[in-house]
mmCIF file of C-alpha atoms and ligand atoms in Angstrom:
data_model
loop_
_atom_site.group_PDB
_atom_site.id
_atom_site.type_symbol
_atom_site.label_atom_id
_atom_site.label_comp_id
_atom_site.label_asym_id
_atom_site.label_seq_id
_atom_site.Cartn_x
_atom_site.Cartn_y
_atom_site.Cartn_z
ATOM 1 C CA UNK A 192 174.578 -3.338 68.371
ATOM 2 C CA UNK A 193 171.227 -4.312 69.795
ATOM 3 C CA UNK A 194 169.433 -2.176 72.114
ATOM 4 C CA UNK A 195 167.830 -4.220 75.279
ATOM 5 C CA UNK A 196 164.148 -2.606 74.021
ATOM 6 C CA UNK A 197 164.704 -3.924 70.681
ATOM 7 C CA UNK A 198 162.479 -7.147 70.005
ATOM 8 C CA UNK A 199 164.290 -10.047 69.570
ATOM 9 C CA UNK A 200 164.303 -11.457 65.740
ATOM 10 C CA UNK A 201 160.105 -11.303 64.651
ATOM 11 C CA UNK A 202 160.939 -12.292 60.949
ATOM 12 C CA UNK A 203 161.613 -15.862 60.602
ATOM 13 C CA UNK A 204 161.682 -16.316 56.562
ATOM 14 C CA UNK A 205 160.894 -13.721 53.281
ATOM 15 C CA UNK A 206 157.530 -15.684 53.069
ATOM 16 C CA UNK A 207 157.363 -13.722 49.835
ATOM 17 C CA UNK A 208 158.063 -11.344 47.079
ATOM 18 C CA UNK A 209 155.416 -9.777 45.454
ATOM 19 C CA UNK A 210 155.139 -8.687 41.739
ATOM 20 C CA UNK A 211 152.199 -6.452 40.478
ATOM 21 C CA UNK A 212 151.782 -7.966 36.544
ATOM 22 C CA UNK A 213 149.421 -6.722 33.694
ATOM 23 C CA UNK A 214 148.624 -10.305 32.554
ATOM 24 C CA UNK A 215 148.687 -13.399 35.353
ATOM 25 C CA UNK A 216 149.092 -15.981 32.803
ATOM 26 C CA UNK A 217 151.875 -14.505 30.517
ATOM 27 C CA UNK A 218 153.971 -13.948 34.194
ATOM 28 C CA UNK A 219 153.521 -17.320 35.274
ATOM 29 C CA UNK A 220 154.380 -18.692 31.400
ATOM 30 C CA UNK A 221 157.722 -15.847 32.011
ATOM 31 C CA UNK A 222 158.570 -17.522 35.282
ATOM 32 C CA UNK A 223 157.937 -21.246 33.861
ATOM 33 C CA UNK A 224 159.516 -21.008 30.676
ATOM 34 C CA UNK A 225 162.563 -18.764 31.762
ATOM 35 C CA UNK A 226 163.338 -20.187 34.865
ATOM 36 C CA UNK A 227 161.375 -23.812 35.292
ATOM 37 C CA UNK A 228 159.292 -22.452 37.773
ATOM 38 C CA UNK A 229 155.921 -24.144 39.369
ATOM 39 C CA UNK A 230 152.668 -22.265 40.789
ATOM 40 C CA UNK A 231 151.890 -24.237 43.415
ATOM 41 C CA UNK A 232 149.065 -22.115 44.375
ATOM 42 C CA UNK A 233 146.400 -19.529 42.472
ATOM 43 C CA UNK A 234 143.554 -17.631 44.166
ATOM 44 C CA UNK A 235 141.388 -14.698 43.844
ATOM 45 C CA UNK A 236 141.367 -12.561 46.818
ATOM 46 C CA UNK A 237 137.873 -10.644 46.887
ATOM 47 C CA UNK A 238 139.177 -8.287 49.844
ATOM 48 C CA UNK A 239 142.104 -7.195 48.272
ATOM 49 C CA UNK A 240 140.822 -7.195 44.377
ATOM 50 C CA UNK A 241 143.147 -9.591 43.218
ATOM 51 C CA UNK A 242 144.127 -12.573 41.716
ATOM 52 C CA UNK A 243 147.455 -14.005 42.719
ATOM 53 C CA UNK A 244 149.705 -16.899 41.655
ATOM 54 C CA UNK A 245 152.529 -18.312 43.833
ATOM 55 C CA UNK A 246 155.284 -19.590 42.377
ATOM 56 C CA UNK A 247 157.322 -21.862 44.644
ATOM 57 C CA UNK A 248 161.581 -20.860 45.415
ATOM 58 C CA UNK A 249 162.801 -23.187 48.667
ATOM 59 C CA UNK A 250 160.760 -22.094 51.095
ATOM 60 C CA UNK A 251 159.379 -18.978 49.956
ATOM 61 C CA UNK A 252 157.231 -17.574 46.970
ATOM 62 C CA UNK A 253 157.094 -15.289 44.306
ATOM 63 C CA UNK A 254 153.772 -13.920 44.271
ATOM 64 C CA UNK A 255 152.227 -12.656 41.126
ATOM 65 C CA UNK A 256 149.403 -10.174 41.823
ATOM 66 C CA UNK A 257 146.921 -9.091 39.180
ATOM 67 C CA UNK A 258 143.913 -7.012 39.686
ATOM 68 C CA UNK A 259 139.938 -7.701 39.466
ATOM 69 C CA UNK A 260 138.640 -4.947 39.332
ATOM 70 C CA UNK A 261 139.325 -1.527 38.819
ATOM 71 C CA UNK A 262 139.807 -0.128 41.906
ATOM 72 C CA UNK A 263 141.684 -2.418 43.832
ATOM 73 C CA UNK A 264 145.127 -0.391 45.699
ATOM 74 C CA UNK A 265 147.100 -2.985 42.696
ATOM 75 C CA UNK A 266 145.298 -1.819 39.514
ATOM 76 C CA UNK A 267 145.813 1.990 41.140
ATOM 77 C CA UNK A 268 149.890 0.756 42.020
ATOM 78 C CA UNK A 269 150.259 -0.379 37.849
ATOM 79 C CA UNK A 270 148.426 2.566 36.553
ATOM 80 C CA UNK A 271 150.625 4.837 38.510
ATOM 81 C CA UNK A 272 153.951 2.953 38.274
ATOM 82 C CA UNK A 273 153.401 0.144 35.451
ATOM 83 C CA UNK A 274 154.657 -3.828 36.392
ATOM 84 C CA UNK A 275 156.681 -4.485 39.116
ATOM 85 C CA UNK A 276 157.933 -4.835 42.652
ATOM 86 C CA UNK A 277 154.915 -4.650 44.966
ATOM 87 C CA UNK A 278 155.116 -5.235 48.257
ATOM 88 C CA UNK A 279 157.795 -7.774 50.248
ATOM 89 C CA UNK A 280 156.182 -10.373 52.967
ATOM 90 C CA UNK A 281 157.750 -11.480 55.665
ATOM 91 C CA UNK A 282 157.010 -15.035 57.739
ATOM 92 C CA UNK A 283 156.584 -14.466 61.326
ATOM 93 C CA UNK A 284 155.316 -16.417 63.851
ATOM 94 C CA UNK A 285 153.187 -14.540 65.459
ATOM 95 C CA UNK A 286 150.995 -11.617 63.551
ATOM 96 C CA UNK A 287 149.488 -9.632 65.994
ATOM 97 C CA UNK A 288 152.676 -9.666 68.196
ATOM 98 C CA UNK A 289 154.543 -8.412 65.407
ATOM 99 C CA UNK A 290 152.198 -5.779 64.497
ATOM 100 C CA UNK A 291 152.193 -4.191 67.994
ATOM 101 C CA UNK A 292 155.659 -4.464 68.184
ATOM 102 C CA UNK A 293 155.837 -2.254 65.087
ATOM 103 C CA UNK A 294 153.250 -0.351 66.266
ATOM 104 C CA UNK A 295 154.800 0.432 69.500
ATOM 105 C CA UNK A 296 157.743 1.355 67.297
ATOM 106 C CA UNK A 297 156.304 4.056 65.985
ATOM 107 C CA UNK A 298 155.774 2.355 62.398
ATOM 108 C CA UNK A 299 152.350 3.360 60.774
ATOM 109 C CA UNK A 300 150.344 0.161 59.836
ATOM 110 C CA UNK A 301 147.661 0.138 57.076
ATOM 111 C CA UNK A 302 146.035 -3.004 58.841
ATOM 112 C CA UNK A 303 145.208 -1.659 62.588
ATOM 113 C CA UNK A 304 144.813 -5.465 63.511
ATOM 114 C CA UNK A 305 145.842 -9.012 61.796
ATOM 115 C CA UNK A 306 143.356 -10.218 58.813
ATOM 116 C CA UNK A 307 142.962 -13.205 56.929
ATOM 117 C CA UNK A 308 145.523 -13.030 53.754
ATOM 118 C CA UNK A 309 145.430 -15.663 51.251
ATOM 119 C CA UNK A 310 146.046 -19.477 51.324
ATOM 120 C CA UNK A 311 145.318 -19.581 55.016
ATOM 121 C CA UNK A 312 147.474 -17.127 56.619
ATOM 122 C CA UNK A 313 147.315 -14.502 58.764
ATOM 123 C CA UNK A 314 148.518 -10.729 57.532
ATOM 124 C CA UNK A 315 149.033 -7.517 58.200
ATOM 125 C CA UNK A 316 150.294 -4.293 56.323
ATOM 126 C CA UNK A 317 152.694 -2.049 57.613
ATOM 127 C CA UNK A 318 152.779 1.356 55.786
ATOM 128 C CA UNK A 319 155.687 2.056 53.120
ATOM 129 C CA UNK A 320 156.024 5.703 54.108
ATOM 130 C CA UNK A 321 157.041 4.612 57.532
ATOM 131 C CA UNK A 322 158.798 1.288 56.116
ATOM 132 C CA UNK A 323 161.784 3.355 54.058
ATOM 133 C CA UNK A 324 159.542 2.736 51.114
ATOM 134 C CA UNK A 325 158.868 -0.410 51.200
ATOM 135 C CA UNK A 326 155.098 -2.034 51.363
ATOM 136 C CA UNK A 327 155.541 -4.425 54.402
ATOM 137 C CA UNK A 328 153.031 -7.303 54.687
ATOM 138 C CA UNK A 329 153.929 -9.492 57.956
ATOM 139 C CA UNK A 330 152.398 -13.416 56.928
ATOM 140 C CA UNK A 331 151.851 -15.482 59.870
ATOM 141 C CA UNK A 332 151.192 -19.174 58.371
HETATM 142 CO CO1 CO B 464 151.491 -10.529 49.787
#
Protein backbone atom coordinates (compact mmCIF):
# COMPACT_ATOMS: atom_id res chain seq x y z
CA UNK A 1 0.00 0.00 0.00
CA UNK A 2 1.21 3.47 -0.85
CA UNK A 3 -0.15 6.42 0.76
CA UNK A 4 -0.92 9.47 -1.86
CA UNK A 5 1.65 11.76 0.57
CA UNK A 6 4.24 9.23 0.21
CA UNK A 7 7.07 10.40 -2.31
CA UNK A 8 7.26 8.52 -5.19
CA UNK A 9 10.56 6.12 -5.42
CA UNK A 10 13.78 8.83 -4.35
CA UNK A 11 16.37 5.88 -4.33
CA UNK A 12 17.37 4.92 -7.70
CA UNK A 13 20.49 2.41 -6.97
CA UNK A 14 22.57 1.23 -3.45
CA UNK A 15 25.32 3.67 -4.75
CA UNK A 16 27.20 1.98 -1.93
CA UNK A 17 28.09 -0.08 1.01
CA UNK A 18 30.35 1.15 3.35
CA UNK A 19 32.94 -0.79 5.50
CA UNK A 20 34.88 0.94 8.41
CA UNK A 21 38.55 -1.18 8.18
CA UNK A 22 41.65 -0.93 10.53
CA UNK A 23 44.11 -1.20 7.59
CA UNK A 24 42.98 0.24 3.84
CA UNK A 25 45.46 -1.77 2.08
CA UNK A 26 45.07 -5.27 3.73
CA UNK A 27 40.92 -4.71 2.89
CA UNK A 28 41.46 -3.91 -0.55
CA UNK A 29 44.28 -7.00 -0.85
CA UNK A 30 40.96 -9.12 1.18
CA UNK A 31 38.56 -7.94 -1.48
CA UNK A 32 41.18 -8.52 -4.50
CA UNK A 33 42.56 -11.67 -3.58
CA UNK A 34 39.25 -13.31 -2.21
CA UNK A 35 36.93 -12.16 -4.57
CA UNK A 36 38.92 -10.56 -7.84
CA UNK A 37 37.85 -7.33 -6.97
CA UNK A 38 39.18 -3.78 -8.54
CA UNK A 39 39.42 -0.22 -6.70
CA UNK A 40 38.55 1.85 -9.22
CA UNK A 41 38.81 4.81 -7.08
CA UNK A 42 40.96 5.96 -3.69
CA UNK A 43 40.76 9.36 -1.97
CA UNK A 44 41.33 11.07 1.21
CA UNK A 45 38.44 13.01 2.37
CA UNK A 46 39.82 15.95 4.67
CA UNK A 47 36.10 16.83 5.85
CA UNK A 48 35.22 13.62 6.92
CA UNK A 49 38.87 12.30 8.23
CA UNK A 50 39.14 9.61 5.96
CA UNK A 51 40.64 7.74 3.44
CA UNK A 52 38.40 5.60 1.31
CA UNK A 53 38.80 2.99 -1.45
CA UNK A 54 35.97 1.96 -3.83
CA UNK A 55 35.85 -1.19 -5.02
CA UNK A 56 33.70 -1.60 -8.12
CA UNK A 57 30.31 -4.47 -8.02
CA UNK A 58 27.91 -3.64 -11.34
CA UNK A 59 26.95 -0.49 -10.71
CA UNK A 60 27.61 0.13 -7.23
CA UNK A 61 30.65 0.13 -4.73
CA UNK A 62 31.98 -1.21 -1.77
CA UNK A 63 33.52 1.50 0.02
CA UNK A 64 36.36 0.92 2.35
CA UNK A 65 36.70 3.74 4.91
CA UNK A 66 39.78 4.21 7.06
CA UNK A 67 40.50 7.04 9.32
CA UNK A 68 43.21 10.03 9.31
CA UNK A 69 43.19 11.16 12.14
CA UNK A 70 42.08 10.51 15.43
CA UNK A 71 39.05 12.06 15.78
CA UNK A 72 37.25 11.58 12.78
CA UNK A 73 33.20 10.08 13.66
CA UNK A 74 35.11 6.55 11.79
CA UNK A 75 38.16 6.15 14.08
CA UNK A 76 35.43 6.94 17.13
CA UNK A 77 32.79 4.14 15.12
CA UNK A 78 36.04 1.28 15.20
CA UNK A 79 37.14 2.14 18.63
CA UNK A 80 33.67 1.70 19.89
CA UNK A 81 32.50 -1.21 17.69
CA UNK A 82 35.83 -2.64 15.93
CA UNK A 83 35.66 -3.32 11.72
CA UNK A 84 32.65 -3.34 10.01
CA UNK A 85 29.39 -2.24 8.47
CA UNK A 86 29.37 1.57 8.42
CA UNK A 87 26.99 3.35 6.88
CA UNK A 88 24.75 2.25 3.51
CA UNK A 89 24.49 5.01 0.50
CA UNK A 90 21.92 5.31 -1.56
CA UNK A 91 21.94 6.92 -5.42
CA UNK A 92 19.33 9.45 -5.86
CA UNK A 93 18.81 11.86 -8.25
CA UNK A 94 18.26 14.63 -6.63
CA UNK A 95 20.03 15.42 -3.00
CA UNK A 96 18.46 18.21 -1.61
CA UNK A 97 14.96 16.98 -2.74
CA UNK A 98 15.55 13.90 -1.02
CA UNK A 99 16.76 15.38 2.08
CA UNK A 100 13.65 17.58 2.56
CA UNK A 101 11.57 14.91 1.74
CA UNK A 102 13.07 13.05 4.71
CA UNK A 103 13.09 15.94 6.54
CA UNK A 104 9.53 16.69 6.12
CA UNK A 105 9.15 13.08 7.20
CA UNK A 106 10.11 13.60 10.35
CA UNK A 107 13.64 11.77 9.86
CA UNK A 108 16.53 13.59 11.78
CA UNK A 109 19.43 14.43 9.32
CA UNK A 110 23.06 14.91 10.49
CA UNK A 111 23.70 17.08 7.24
CA UNK A 112 20.96 20.07 7.54
CA UNK A 113 21.72 20.70 3.73
CA UNK A 114 23.52 18.64 0.73
CA UNK A 115 27.59 18.76 0.81
CA UNK A 116 30.18 17.76 -1.41
CA UNK A 117 30.99 13.82 -0.69
CA UNK A 118 33.75 12.23 -2.44
CA UNK A 119 34.55 11.55 -6.16
CA UNK A 120 32.26 14.34 -7.23
CA UNK A 121 29.02 13.73 -5.68
CA UNK A 122 26.67 15.31 -3.80
CA UNK A 123 25.68 13.84 -0.05
CA UNK A 124 23.86 14.03 2.72
CA UNK A 125 23.50 12.09 6.13
CA UNK A 126 20.41 11.09 7.53
CA UNK A 127 20.64 10.13 11.27
CA UNK A 128 20.70 6.26 12.28
CA UNK A 129 18.61 6.80 15.39
CA UNK A 130 15.81 7.98 13.22
CA UNK A 131 16.89 5.52 10.23
CA UNK A 132 16.02 2.03 12.35
CA UNK A 133 19.73 2.02 12.94
CA UNK A 134 21.06 2.42 10.04
CA UNK A 135 23.66 5.42 9.01
CA UNK A 136 21.90 6.74 5.80
CA UNK A 137 24.07 8.74 3.36
CA UNK A 138 21.81 9.85 0.21
CA UNK A 139 24.72 10.22 -2.98
CA UNK A 140 23.51 12.29 -5.71
CA UNK A 141 26.19 11.69 -8.67
CO1 LIG B 1 29.66 6.83 1.96
Amino acid sequence: MTGASEPAGLLTEVDHVAIAVNDLDAAVAFYEQTFGARVVHREVVEHDGVEEALVKVADSYIQLLTPTSEDSTVAKFLAQRGEGLHHVGFRVADCAQALQAAQDAGVRSIDQAPRPGSRGTTVAFLHPKSAHGTLIELVEE
